[in-house]
PDB file of C-alpha atoms in Angstrom:
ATOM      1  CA  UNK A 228      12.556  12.873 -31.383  1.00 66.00           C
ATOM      2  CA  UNK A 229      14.525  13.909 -28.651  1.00 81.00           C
ATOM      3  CA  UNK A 230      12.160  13.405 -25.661  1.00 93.00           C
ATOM      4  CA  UNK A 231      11.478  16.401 -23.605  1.00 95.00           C
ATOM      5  CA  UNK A 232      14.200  18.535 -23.310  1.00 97.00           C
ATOM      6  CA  UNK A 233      14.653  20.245 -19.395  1.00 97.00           C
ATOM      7  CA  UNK A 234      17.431  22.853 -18.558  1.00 97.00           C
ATOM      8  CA  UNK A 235      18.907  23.249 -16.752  1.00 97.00           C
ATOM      9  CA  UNK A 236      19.284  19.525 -14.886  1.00 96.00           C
ATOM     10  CA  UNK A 237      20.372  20.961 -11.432  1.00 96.00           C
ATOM     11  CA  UNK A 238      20.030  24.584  -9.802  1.00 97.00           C
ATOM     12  CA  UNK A 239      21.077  25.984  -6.964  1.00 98.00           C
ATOM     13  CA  UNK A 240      20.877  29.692  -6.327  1.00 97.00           C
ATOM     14  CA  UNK A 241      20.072  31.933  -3.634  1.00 97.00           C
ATOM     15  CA  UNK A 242      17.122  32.963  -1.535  1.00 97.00           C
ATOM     16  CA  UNK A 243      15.774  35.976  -3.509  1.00 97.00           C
ATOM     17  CA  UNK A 244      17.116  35.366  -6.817  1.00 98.00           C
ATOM     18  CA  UNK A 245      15.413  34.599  -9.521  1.00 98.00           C
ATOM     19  CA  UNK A 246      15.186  31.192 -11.501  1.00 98.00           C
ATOM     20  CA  UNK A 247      13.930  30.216 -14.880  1.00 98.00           C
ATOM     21  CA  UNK A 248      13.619  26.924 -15.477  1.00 98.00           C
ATOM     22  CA  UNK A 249      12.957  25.757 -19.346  1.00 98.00           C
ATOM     23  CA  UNK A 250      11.192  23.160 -21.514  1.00 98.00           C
ATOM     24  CA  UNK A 251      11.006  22.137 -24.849  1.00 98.00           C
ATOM     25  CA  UNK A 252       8.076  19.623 -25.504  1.00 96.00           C
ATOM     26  CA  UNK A 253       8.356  17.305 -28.136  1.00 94.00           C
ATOM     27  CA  UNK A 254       7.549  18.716 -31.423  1.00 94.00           C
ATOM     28  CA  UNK A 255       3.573  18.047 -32.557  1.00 90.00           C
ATOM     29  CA  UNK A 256       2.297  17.481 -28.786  1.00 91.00           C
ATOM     30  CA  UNK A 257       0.394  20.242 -27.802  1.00 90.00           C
ATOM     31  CA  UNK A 258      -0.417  20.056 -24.100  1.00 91.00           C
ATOM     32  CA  UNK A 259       2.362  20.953 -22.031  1.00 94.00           C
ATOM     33  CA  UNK A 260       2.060  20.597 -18.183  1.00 94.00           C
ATOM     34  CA  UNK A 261       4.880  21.670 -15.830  1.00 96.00           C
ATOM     35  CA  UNK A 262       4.787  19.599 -12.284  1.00 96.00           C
ATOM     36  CA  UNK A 263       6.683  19.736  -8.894  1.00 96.00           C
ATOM     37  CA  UNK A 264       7.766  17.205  -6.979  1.00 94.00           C
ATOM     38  CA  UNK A 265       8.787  17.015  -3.174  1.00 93.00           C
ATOM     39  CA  UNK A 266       9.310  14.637  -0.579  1.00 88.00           C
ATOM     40  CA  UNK A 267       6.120  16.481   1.347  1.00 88.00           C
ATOM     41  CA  UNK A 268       3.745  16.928  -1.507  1.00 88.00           C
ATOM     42  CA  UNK A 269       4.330  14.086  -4.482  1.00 90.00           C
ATOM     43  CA  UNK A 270       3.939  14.919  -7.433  1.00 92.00           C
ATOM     44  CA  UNK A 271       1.774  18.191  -8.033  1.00 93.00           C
ATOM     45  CA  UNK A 272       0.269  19.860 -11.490  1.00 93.00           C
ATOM     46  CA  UNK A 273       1.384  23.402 -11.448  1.00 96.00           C
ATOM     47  CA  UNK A 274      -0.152  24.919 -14.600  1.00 95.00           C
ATOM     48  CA  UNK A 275      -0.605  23.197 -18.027  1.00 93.00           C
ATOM     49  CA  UNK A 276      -0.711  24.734 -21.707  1.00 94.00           C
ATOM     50  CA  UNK A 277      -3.269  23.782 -24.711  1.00 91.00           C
ATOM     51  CA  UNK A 278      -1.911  25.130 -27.508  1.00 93.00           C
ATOM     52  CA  UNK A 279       0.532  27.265 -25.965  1.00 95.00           C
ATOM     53  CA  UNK A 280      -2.280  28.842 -24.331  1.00 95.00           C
ATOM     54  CA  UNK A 281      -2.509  27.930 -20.052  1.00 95.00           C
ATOM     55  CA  UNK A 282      -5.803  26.773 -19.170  1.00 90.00           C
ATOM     56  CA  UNK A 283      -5.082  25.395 -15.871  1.00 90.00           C
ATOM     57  CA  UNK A 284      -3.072  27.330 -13.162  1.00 93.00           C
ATOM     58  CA  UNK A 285      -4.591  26.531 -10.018  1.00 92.00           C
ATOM     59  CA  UNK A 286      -1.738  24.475  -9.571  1.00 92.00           C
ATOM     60  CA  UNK A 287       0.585  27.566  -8.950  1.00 95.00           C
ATOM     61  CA  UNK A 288       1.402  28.121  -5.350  1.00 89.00           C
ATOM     62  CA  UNK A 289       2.297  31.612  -5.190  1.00 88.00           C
ATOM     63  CA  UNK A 290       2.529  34.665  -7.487  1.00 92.00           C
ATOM     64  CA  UNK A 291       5.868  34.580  -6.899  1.00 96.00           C
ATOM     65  CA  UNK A 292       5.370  31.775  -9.532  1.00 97.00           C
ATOM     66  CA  UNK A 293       4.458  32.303 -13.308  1.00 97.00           C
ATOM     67  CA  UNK A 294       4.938  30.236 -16.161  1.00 98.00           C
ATOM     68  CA  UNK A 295       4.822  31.225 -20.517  1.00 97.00           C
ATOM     69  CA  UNK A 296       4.550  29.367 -23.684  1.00 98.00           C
ATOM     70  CA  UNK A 297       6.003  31.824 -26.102  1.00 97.00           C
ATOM     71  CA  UNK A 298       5.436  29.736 -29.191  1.00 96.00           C
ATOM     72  CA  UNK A 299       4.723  25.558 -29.409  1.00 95.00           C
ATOM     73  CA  UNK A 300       8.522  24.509 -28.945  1.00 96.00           C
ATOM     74  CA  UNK A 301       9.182  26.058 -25.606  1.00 97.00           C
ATOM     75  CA  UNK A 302       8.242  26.998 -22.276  1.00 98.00           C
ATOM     76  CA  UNK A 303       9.611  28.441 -18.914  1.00 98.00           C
ATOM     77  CA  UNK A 304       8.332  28.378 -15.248  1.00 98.00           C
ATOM     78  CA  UNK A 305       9.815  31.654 -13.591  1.00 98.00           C
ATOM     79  CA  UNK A 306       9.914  31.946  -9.735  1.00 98.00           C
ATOM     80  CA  UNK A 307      10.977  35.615  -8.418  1.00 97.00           C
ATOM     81  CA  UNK A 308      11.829  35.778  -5.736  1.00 97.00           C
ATOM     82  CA  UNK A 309      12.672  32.201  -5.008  1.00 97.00           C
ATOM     83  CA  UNK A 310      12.853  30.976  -1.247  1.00 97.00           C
ATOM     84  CA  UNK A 311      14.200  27.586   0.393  1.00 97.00           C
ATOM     85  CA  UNK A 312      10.569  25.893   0.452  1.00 96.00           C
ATOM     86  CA  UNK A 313      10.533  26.118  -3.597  1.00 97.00           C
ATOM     87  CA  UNK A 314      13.485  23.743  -3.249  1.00 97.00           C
ATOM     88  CA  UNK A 315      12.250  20.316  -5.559  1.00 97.00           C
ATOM     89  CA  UNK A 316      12.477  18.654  -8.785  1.00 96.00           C
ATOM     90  CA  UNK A 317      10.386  20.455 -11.222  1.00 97.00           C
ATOM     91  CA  UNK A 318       9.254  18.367 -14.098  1.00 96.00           C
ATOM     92  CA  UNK A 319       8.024  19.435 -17.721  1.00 96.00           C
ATOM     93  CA  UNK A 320       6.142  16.931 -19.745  1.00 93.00           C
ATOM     94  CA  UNK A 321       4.070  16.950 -22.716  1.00 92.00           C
ATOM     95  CA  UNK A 322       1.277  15.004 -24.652  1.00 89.00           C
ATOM     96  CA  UNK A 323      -0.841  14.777 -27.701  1.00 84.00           C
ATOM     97  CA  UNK A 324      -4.212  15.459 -27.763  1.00 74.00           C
ATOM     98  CA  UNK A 325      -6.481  14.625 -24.749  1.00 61.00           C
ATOM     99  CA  UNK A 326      -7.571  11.568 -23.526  1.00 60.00           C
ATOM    100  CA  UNK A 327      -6.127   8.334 -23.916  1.00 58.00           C
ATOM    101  CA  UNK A 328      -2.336   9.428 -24.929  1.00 71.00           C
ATOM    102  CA  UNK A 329       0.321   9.209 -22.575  1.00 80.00           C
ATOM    103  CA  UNK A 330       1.956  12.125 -21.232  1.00 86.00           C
ATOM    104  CA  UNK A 331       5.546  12.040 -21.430  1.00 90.00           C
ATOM    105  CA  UNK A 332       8.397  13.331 -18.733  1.00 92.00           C
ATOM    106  CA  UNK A 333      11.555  15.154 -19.243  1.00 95.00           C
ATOM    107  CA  UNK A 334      14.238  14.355 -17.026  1.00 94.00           C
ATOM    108  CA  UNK A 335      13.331  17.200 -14.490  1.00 95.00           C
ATOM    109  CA  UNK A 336      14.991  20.155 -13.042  1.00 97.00           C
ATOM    110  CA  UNK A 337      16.318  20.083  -9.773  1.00 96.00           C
ATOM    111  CA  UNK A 338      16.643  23.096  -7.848  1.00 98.00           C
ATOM    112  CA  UNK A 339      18.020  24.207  -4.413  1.00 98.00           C
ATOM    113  CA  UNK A 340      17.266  27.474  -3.013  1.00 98.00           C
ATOM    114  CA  UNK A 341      19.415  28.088   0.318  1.00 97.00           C
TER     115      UNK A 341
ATOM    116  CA  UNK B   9     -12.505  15.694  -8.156  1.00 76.00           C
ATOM    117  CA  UNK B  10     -10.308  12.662  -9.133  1.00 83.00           C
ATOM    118  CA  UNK B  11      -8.008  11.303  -6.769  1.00 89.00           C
ATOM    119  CA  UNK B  12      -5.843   7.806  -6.529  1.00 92.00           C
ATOM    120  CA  UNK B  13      -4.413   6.079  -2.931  1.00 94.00           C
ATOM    121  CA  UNK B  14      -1.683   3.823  -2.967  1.00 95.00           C
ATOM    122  CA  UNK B  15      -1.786   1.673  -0.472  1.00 91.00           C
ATOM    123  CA  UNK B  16       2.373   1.140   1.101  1.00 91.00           C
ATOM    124  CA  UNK B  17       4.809   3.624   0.615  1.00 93.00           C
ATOM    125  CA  UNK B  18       7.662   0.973   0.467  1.00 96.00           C
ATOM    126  CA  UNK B  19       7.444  -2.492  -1.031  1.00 97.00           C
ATOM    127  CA  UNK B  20      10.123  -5.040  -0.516  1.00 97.00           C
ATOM    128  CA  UNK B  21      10.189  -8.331  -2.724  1.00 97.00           C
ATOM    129  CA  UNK B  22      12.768 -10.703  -3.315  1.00 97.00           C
ATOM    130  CA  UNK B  23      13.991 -11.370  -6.487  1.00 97.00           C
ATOM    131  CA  UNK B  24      12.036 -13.747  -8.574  1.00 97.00           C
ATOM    132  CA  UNK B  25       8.891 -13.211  -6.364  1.00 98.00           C
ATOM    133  CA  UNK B  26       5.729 -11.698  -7.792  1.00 98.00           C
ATOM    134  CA  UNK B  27       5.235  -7.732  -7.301  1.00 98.00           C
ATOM    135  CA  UNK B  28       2.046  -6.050  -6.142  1.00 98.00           C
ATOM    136  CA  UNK B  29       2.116  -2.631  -5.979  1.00 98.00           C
ATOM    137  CA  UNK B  30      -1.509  -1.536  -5.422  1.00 97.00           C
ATOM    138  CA  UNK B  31      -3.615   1.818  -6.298  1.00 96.00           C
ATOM    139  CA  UNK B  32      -7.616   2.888  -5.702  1.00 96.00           C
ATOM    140  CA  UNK B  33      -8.633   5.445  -7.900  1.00 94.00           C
ATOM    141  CA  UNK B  34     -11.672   7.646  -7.127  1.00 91.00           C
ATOM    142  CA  UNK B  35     -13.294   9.469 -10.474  1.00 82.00           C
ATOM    143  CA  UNK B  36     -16.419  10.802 -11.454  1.00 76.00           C
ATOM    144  CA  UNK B  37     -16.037  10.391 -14.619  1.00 76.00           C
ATOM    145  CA  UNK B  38     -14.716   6.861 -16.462  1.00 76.00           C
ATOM    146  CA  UNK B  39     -11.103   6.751 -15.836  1.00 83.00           C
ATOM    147  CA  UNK B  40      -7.851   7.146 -17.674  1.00 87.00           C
ATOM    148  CA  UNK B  41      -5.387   5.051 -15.393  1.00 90.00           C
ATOM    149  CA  UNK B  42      -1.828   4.775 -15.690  1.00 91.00           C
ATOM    150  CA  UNK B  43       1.355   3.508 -14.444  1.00 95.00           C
ATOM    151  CA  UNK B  44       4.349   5.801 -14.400  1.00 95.00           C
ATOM    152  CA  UNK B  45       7.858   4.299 -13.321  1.00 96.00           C
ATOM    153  CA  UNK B  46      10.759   6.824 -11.914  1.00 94.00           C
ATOM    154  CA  UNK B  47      14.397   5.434 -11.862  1.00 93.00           C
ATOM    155  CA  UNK B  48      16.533   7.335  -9.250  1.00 88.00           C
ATOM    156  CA  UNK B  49      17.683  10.914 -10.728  1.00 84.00           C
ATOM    157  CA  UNK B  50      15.355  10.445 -13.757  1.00 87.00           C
ATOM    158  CA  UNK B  51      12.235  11.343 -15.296  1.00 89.00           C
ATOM    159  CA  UNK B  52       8.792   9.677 -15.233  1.00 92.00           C
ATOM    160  CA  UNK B  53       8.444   6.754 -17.752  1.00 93.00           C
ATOM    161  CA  UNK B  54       5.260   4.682 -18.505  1.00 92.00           C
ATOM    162  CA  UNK B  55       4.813   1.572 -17.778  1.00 95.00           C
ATOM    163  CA  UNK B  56       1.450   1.411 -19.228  1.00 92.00           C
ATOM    164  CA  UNK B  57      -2.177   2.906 -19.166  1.00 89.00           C
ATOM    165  CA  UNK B  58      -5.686   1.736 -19.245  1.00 88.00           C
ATOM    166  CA  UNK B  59      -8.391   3.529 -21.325  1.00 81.00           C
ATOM    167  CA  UNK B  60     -11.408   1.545 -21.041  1.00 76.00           C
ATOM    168  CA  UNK B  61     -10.210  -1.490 -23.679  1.00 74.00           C
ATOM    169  CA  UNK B  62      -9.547  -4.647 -22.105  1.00 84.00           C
ATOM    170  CA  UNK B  63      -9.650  -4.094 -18.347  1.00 89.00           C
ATOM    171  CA  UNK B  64      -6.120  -6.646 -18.029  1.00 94.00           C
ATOM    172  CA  UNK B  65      -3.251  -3.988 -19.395  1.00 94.00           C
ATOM    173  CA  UNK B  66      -0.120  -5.626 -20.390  1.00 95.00           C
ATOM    174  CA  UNK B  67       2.882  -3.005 -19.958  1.00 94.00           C
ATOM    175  CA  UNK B  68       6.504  -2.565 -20.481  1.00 94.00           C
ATOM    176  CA  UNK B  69       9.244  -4.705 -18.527  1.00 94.00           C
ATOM    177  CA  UNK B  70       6.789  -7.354 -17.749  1.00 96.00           C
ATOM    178  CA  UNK B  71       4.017  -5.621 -15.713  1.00 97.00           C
ATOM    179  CA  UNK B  72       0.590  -5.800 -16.031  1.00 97.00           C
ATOM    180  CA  UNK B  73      -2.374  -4.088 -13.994  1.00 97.00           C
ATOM    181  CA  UNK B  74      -6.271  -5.360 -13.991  1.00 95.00           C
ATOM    182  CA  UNK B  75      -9.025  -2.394 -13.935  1.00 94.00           C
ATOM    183  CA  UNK B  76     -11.781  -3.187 -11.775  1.00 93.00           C
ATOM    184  CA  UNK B  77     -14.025  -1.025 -11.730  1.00 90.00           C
ATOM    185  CA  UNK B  78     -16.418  -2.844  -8.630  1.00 91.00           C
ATOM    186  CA  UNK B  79     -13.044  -2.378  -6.319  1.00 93.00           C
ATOM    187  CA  UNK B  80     -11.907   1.026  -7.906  1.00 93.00           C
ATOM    188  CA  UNK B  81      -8.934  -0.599  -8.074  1.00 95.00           C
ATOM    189  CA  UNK B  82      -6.055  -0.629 -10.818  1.00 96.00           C
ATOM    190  CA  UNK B  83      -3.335  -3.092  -8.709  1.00 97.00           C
ATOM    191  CA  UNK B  84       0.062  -3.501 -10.674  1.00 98.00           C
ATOM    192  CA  UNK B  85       1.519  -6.715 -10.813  1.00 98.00           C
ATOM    193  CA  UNK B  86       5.006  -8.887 -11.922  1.00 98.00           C
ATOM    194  CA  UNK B  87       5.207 -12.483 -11.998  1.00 97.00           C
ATOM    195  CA  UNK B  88       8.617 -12.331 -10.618  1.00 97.00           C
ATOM    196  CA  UNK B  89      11.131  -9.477  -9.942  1.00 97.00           C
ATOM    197  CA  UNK B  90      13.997  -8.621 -10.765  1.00 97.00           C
ATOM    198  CA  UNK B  91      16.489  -6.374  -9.539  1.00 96.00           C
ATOM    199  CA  UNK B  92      16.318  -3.681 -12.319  1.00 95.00           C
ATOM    200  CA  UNK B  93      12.614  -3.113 -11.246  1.00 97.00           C
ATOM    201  CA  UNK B  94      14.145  -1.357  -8.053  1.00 97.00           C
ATOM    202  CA  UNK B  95      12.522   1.797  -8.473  1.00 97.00           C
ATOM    203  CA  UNK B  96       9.587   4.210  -7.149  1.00 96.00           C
ATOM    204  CA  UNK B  97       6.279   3.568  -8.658  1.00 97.00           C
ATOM    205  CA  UNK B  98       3.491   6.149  -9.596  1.00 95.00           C
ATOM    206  CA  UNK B  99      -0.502   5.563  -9.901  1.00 95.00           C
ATOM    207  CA  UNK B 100      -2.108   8.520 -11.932  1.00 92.00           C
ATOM    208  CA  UNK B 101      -5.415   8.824 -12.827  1.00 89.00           C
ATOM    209  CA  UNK B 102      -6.294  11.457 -15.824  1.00 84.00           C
ATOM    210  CA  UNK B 103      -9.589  13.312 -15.815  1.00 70.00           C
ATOM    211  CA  UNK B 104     -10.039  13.819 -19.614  1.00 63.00           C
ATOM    212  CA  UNK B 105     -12.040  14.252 -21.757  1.00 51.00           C
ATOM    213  CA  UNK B 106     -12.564  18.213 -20.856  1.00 44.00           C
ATOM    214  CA  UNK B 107      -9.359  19.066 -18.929  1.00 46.00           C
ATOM    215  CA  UNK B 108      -6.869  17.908 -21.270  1.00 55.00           C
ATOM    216  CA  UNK B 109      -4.934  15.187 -20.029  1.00 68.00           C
ATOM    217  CA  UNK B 110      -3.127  16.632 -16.837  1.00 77.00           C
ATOM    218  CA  UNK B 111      -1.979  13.553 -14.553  1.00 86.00           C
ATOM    219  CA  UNK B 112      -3.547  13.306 -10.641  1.00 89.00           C
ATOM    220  CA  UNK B 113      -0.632  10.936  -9.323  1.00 92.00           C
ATOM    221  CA  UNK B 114      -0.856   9.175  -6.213  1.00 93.00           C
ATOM    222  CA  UNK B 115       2.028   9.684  -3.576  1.00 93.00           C
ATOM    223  CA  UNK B 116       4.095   6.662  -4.755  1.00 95.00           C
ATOM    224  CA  UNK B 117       5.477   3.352  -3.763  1.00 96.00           C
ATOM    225  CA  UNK B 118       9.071   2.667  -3.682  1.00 96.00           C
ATOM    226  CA  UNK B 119      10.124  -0.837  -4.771  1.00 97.00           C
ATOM    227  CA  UNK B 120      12.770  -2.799  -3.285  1.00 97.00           C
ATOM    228  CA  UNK B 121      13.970  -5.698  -4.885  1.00 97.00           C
ATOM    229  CA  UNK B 122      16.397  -8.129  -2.687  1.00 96.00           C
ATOM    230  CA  UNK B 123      18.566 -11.337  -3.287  1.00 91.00           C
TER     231      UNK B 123
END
Protein backbone atom coordinates (compact mmCIF):
# COMPACT_ATOMS: atom_id res chain seq x y z
CA UNK A 1 0.00 0.00 0.00
CA UNK A 2 0.71 3.36 -0.80
CA UNK A 3 0.61 5.09 2.63
CA UNK A 4 -1.80 7.88 2.96
CA UNK A 5 -2.16 9.76 0.06
CA UNK A 6 -2.51 13.98 0.76
CA UNK A 7 -3.12 16.54 -2.12
CA UNK A 8 -2.32 18.69 -2.68
CA UNK A 9 1.39 18.95 -0.78
CA UNK A 10 1.49 22.84 -0.70
CA UNK A 11 -1.36 25.61 -1.06
CA UNK A 12 -1.39 28.94 -1.20
CA UNK A 13 -4.46 30.91 -2.15
CA UNK A 14 -6.15 33.92 -1.15
CA UNK A 15 -8.03 35.32 1.79
CA UNK A 16 -11.66 34.41 0.90
CA UNK A 17 -11.20 31.67 -1.42
CA UNK A 18 -12.00 28.52 -0.92
CA UNK A 19 -9.69 25.37 -0.32
CA UNK A 20 -10.24 21.68 -0.40
CA UNK A 21 -7.77 19.76 0.82
CA UNK A 22 -7.97 15.73 0.11
CA UNK A 23 -7.15 12.31 1.58
CA UNK A 24 -7.11 8.94 0.65
CA UNK A 25 -6.61 6.54 3.70
CA UNK A 26 -5.11 3.40 3.19
CA UNK A 27 -7.41 0.86 1.89
CA UNK A 28 -9.09 -1.52 4.89
CA UNK A 29 -8.43 1.18 7.80
CA UNK A 30 -11.48 2.59 8.75
CA UNK A 31 -10.92 5.52 11.10
CA UNK A 32 -9.83 8.47 9.40
CA UNK A 33 -8.84 11.60 11.46
CA UNK A 34 -7.82 14.88 9.78
CA UNK A 35 -5.35 17.13 12.18
CA UNK A 36 -3.78 20.68 12.06
CA UNK A 37 -0.70 21.65 12.96
CA UNK A 38 0.80 25.19 13.86
CA UNK A 39 3.62 26.65 15.46
CA UNK A 40 0.90 28.16 18.22
CA UNK A 41 -1.29 25.17 18.75
CA UNK A 42 0.74 21.61 18.03
CA UNK A 43 -0.80 19.26 16.75
CA UNK A 44 -4.76 19.42 17.03
CA UNK A 45 -7.66 16.64 16.13
CA UNK A 46 -10.06 18.40 13.91
CA UNK A 47 -12.79 15.81 13.22
CA UNK A 48 -12.32 12.01 12.73
CA UNK A 49 -14.46 9.38 10.64
CA UNK A 50 -15.60 5.65 11.77
CA UNK A 51 -16.66 4.13 8.93
CA UNK A 52 -16.89 7.02 6.81
CA UNK A 53 -19.26 8.28 9.23
CA UNK A 54 -17.68 11.58 11.63
CA UNK A 55 -18.17 10.95 15.14
CA UNK A 56 -15.93 13.49 16.51
CA UNK A 57 -15.96 17.20 15.33
CA UNK A 58 -15.36 19.19 18.24
CA UNK A 59 -12.11 19.57 16.88
CA UNK A 60 -13.40 22.00 14.09
CA UNK A 61 -12.67 25.60 14.79
CA UNK A 62 -15.12 27.38 12.82
CA UNK A 63 -18.06 26.65 10.48
CA UNK A 64 -16.19 28.08 8.04
CA UNK A 65 -14.66 24.53 8.35
CA UNK A 66 -16.39 21.18 7.24
CA UNK A 67 -15.04 18.01 6.38
CA UNK A 68 -16.87 14.57 4.20
CA UNK A 69 -16.14 10.99 3.73
CA UNK A 70 -18.00 10.27 0.57
CA UNK A 71 -17.21 6.59 0.46
CA UNK A 72 -14.12 4.53 2.52
CA UNK A 73 -11.24 5.60 0.01
CA UNK A 74 -11.47 9.32 0.35
CA UNK A 75 -12.01 12.33 2.22
CA UNK A 76 -11.80 16.23 2.03
CA UNK A 77 -11.58 19.04 4.70
CA UNK A 78 -13.22 22.20 2.98
CA UNK A 79 -12.58 25.71 4.48
CA UNK A 80 -14.83 28.62 2.81
CA UNK A 81 -13.96 31.27 3.23
CA UNK A 82 -10.38 30.72 4.20
CA UNK A 83 -8.44 33.57 6.15
CA UNK A 84 -4.57 34.04 7.04
CA UNK A 85 -4.95 32.38 10.66
CA UNK A 86 -6.04 28.93 8.84
CA UNK A 87 -2.50 29.13 7.47
CA UNK A 88 -0.75 25.40 8.75
CA UNK A 89 0.05 21.99 7.78
CA UNK A 90 -3.04 19.99 7.75
CA UNK A 91 -2.48 16.32 8.20
CA UNK A 92 -4.78 13.24 7.22
CA UNK A 93 -4.07 9.94 8.81
CA UNK A 94 -5.77 6.77 9.20
CA UNK A 95 -5.96 3.51 11.37
CA UNK A 96 -7.50 0.16 11.85
CA UNK A 97 -9.77 -0.58 14.32
CA UNK A 98 -9.55 1.07 17.81
CA UNK A 99 -7.26 0.61 20.38
CA UNK A 100 -3.92 -0.60 20.24
CA UNK A 101 -3.16 0.03 16.29
CA UNK A 102 -1.13 2.75 15.23
CA UNK A 103 -2.46 5.54 13.38
CA UNK A 104 -0.64 6.36 10.39
CA UNK A 105 0.30 10.04 8.76
CA UNK A 106 0.24 11.21 5.27
CA UNK A 107 2.73 13.59 4.35
CA UNK A 108 0.45 16.68 5.13
CA UNK A 109 -0.88 19.59 3.30
CA UNK A 110 0.56 22.79 3.67
CA UNK A 111 -1.38 25.76 3.12
CA UNK A 112 -0.87 29.59 3.08
CA UNK A 113 -3.68 31.89 3.08
CA UNK A 114 -2.40 35.65 2.55
CA UNK B 1 -9.84 14.26 29.59
CA UNK B 2 -6.41 12.82 28.50
CA UNK B 3 -3.60 15.00 28.16
CA UNK B 4 0.46 14.44 27.81
CA UNK B 5 3.41 17.30 28.86
CA UNK B 6 6.66 17.15 27.46
CA UNK B 7 8.95 18.44 29.44
CA UNK B 8 11.82 20.78 26.92
CA UNK B 9 10.86 22.04 23.79
CA UNK B 10 14.47 21.67 22.38
CA UNK B 11 16.94 18.92 23.20
CA UNK B 12 20.53 19.12 22.19
CA UNK B 13 22.84 15.91 22.41
CA UNK B 14 25.98 15.18 20.93
CA UNK B 15 26.46 12.50 18.79
CA UNK B 16 27.02 9.18 20.37
CA UNK B 17 25.48 10.42 23.70
CA UNK B 18 22.32 8.88 25.10
CA UNK B 19 18.86 10.74 24.23
CA UNK B 20 16.10 11.52 26.72
CA UNK B 21 13.31 13.04 25.45
CA UNK B 22 10.70 12.93 28.25
CA UNK B 23 6.64 12.90 28.33
CA UNK B 24 3.88 12.70 31.46
CA UNK B 25 0.74 11.51 30.37
CA UNK B 26 -2.45 12.19 32.37
CA UNK B 27 -5.52 9.54 31.55
CA UNK B 28 -8.42 8.32 33.18
CA UNK B 29 -8.57 5.51 31.64
CA UNK B 30 -5.35 2.87 31.07
CA UNK B 31 -3.32 4.40 28.44
CA UNK B 32 -2.42 3.88 24.82
CA UNK B 33 1.06 5.74 24.59
CA UNK B 34 3.01 6.38 21.65
CA UNK B 35 5.94 7.87 20.07
CA UNK B 36 5.52 9.67 16.78
CA UNK B 37 8.77 11.02 14.95
CA UNK B 38 8.42 14.07 12.25
CA UNK B 39 11.41 14.60 9.81
CA UNK B 40 11.46 18.24 8.50
CA UNK B 41 8.72 18.70 5.57
CA UNK B 42 7.28 15.21 6.33
CA UNK B 43 4.63 13.34 7.87
CA UNK B 44 4.32 11.75 11.34
CA UNK B 45 6.04 8.29 11.61
CA UNK B 46 6.02 5.91 14.66
CA UNK B 47 8.56 5.18 16.51
CA UNK B 48 6.70 2.89 18.69
CA UNK B 49 3.64 2.51 21.12
CA UNK B 50 2.85 0.98 24.39
CA UNK B 51 -0.46 -0.90 25.02
CA UNK B 52 -0.25 -2.29 28.36
CA UNK B 53 2.32 -5.46 27.36
CA UNK B 54 5.64 -5.15 28.69
CA UNK B 55 5.95 -1.68 30.21
CA UNK B 56 9.92 -1.42 28.42
CA UNK B 57 8.83 -0.73 24.48
CA UNK B 58 11.55 -1.36 22.10
CA UNK B 59 10.96 0.91 18.85
CA UNK B 60 12.28 1.66 15.50
CA UNK B 61 15.88 3.29 14.91
CA UNK B 62 17.04 2.22 18.25
CA UNK B 63 14.64 3.90 20.76
CA UNK B 64 13.01 2.57 23.49
CA UNK B 65 10.53 4.19 26.16
CA UNK B 66 9.65 2.58 29.83
CA UNK B 67 5.80 3.02 30.99
CA UNK B 68 5.55 3.80 34.49
CA UNK B 69 2.63 4.06 35.53
CA UNK B 70 3.63 5.37 39.52
CA UNK B 71 5.44 8.53 37.60
CA UNK B 72 2.81 8.82 34.70
CA UNK B 73 5.62 8.87 32.81
CA UNK B 74 6.49 7.28 29.27
CA UNK B 75 10.37 8.92 28.89
CA UNK B 76 11.99 8.01 25.40
CA UNK B 77 15.38 7.03 25.35
CA UNK B 78 18.70 6.19 22.83
CA UNK B 79 21.80 4.75 23.98
CA UNK B 80 23.68 6.99 21.74
CA UNK B 81 22.69 9.42 18.91
CA UNK B 82 23.23 9.86 15.89
CA UNK B 83 22.86 12.53 13.54
CA UNK B 84 19.91 11.13 11.46
CA UNK B 85 17.82 11.24 14.74
CA UNK B 86 17.81 15.15 14.23
CA UNK B 87 14.26 15.58 14.19
CA UNK B 88 11.06 16.86 16.27
CA UNK B 89 9.61 14.35 18.55
CA UNK B 90 5.85 13.76 19.46
CA UNK B 91 4.28 12.12 22.81
CA UNK B 92 0.55 11.07 22.12
CA UNK B 93 -1.55 9.47 24.32
CA UNK B 94 -4.85 7.65 22.75
CA UNK B 95 -8.05 7.46 24.75
CA UNK B 96 -9.53 4.22 23.27
CA UNK B 97 -11.36 1.95 23.80
CA UNK B 98 -14.75 4.16 23.14
CA UNK B 99 -13.44 7.09 21.04
CA UNK B 100 -11.73 5.30 18.42
CA UNK B 101 -8.21 5.85 18.40
CA UNK B 102 -7.82 9.72 17.77
CA UNK B 103 -4.17 10.82 18.99
CA UNK B 104 -3.89 13.69 22.07
CA UNK B 105 -0.16 14.73 21.15
CA UNK B 106 1.88 16.68 23.35
CA UNK B 107 3.47 20.00 21.96
CA UNK B 108 6.78 18.36 20.89
CA UNK B 109 10.46 18.30 21.43
CA UNK B 110 12.85 19.12 18.78
CA UNK B 111 16.08 17.08 18.76
CA UNK B 112 19.37 18.35 17.98
CA UNK B 113 22.05 16.14 17.38
CA UNK B 114 25.78 17.79 17.27
CA UNK B 115 29.42 16.61 16.44
Amino acid sequence: DAGVIQSPRHEVTEMGQEVTLRCKPISGHDYLFWYRQTMMRGLELLIYFNNNVPIDDSGMPEDRFSAKMPNASFSTLKIQPSEPRDSAVYFCASSFRQGSTEAFFGQGTRLTVV
Amino acid sequence: AQSVTQLGSHVSVSEGALVLLRCNYSSSVPPYLFWYVQYPNQGLQLLLKYTSAATLVKGINGFEAEFKKSETSFHLTKPSAHMSDAAEYFCAVSDSPGGGNKLTFGTGTQLKVEL
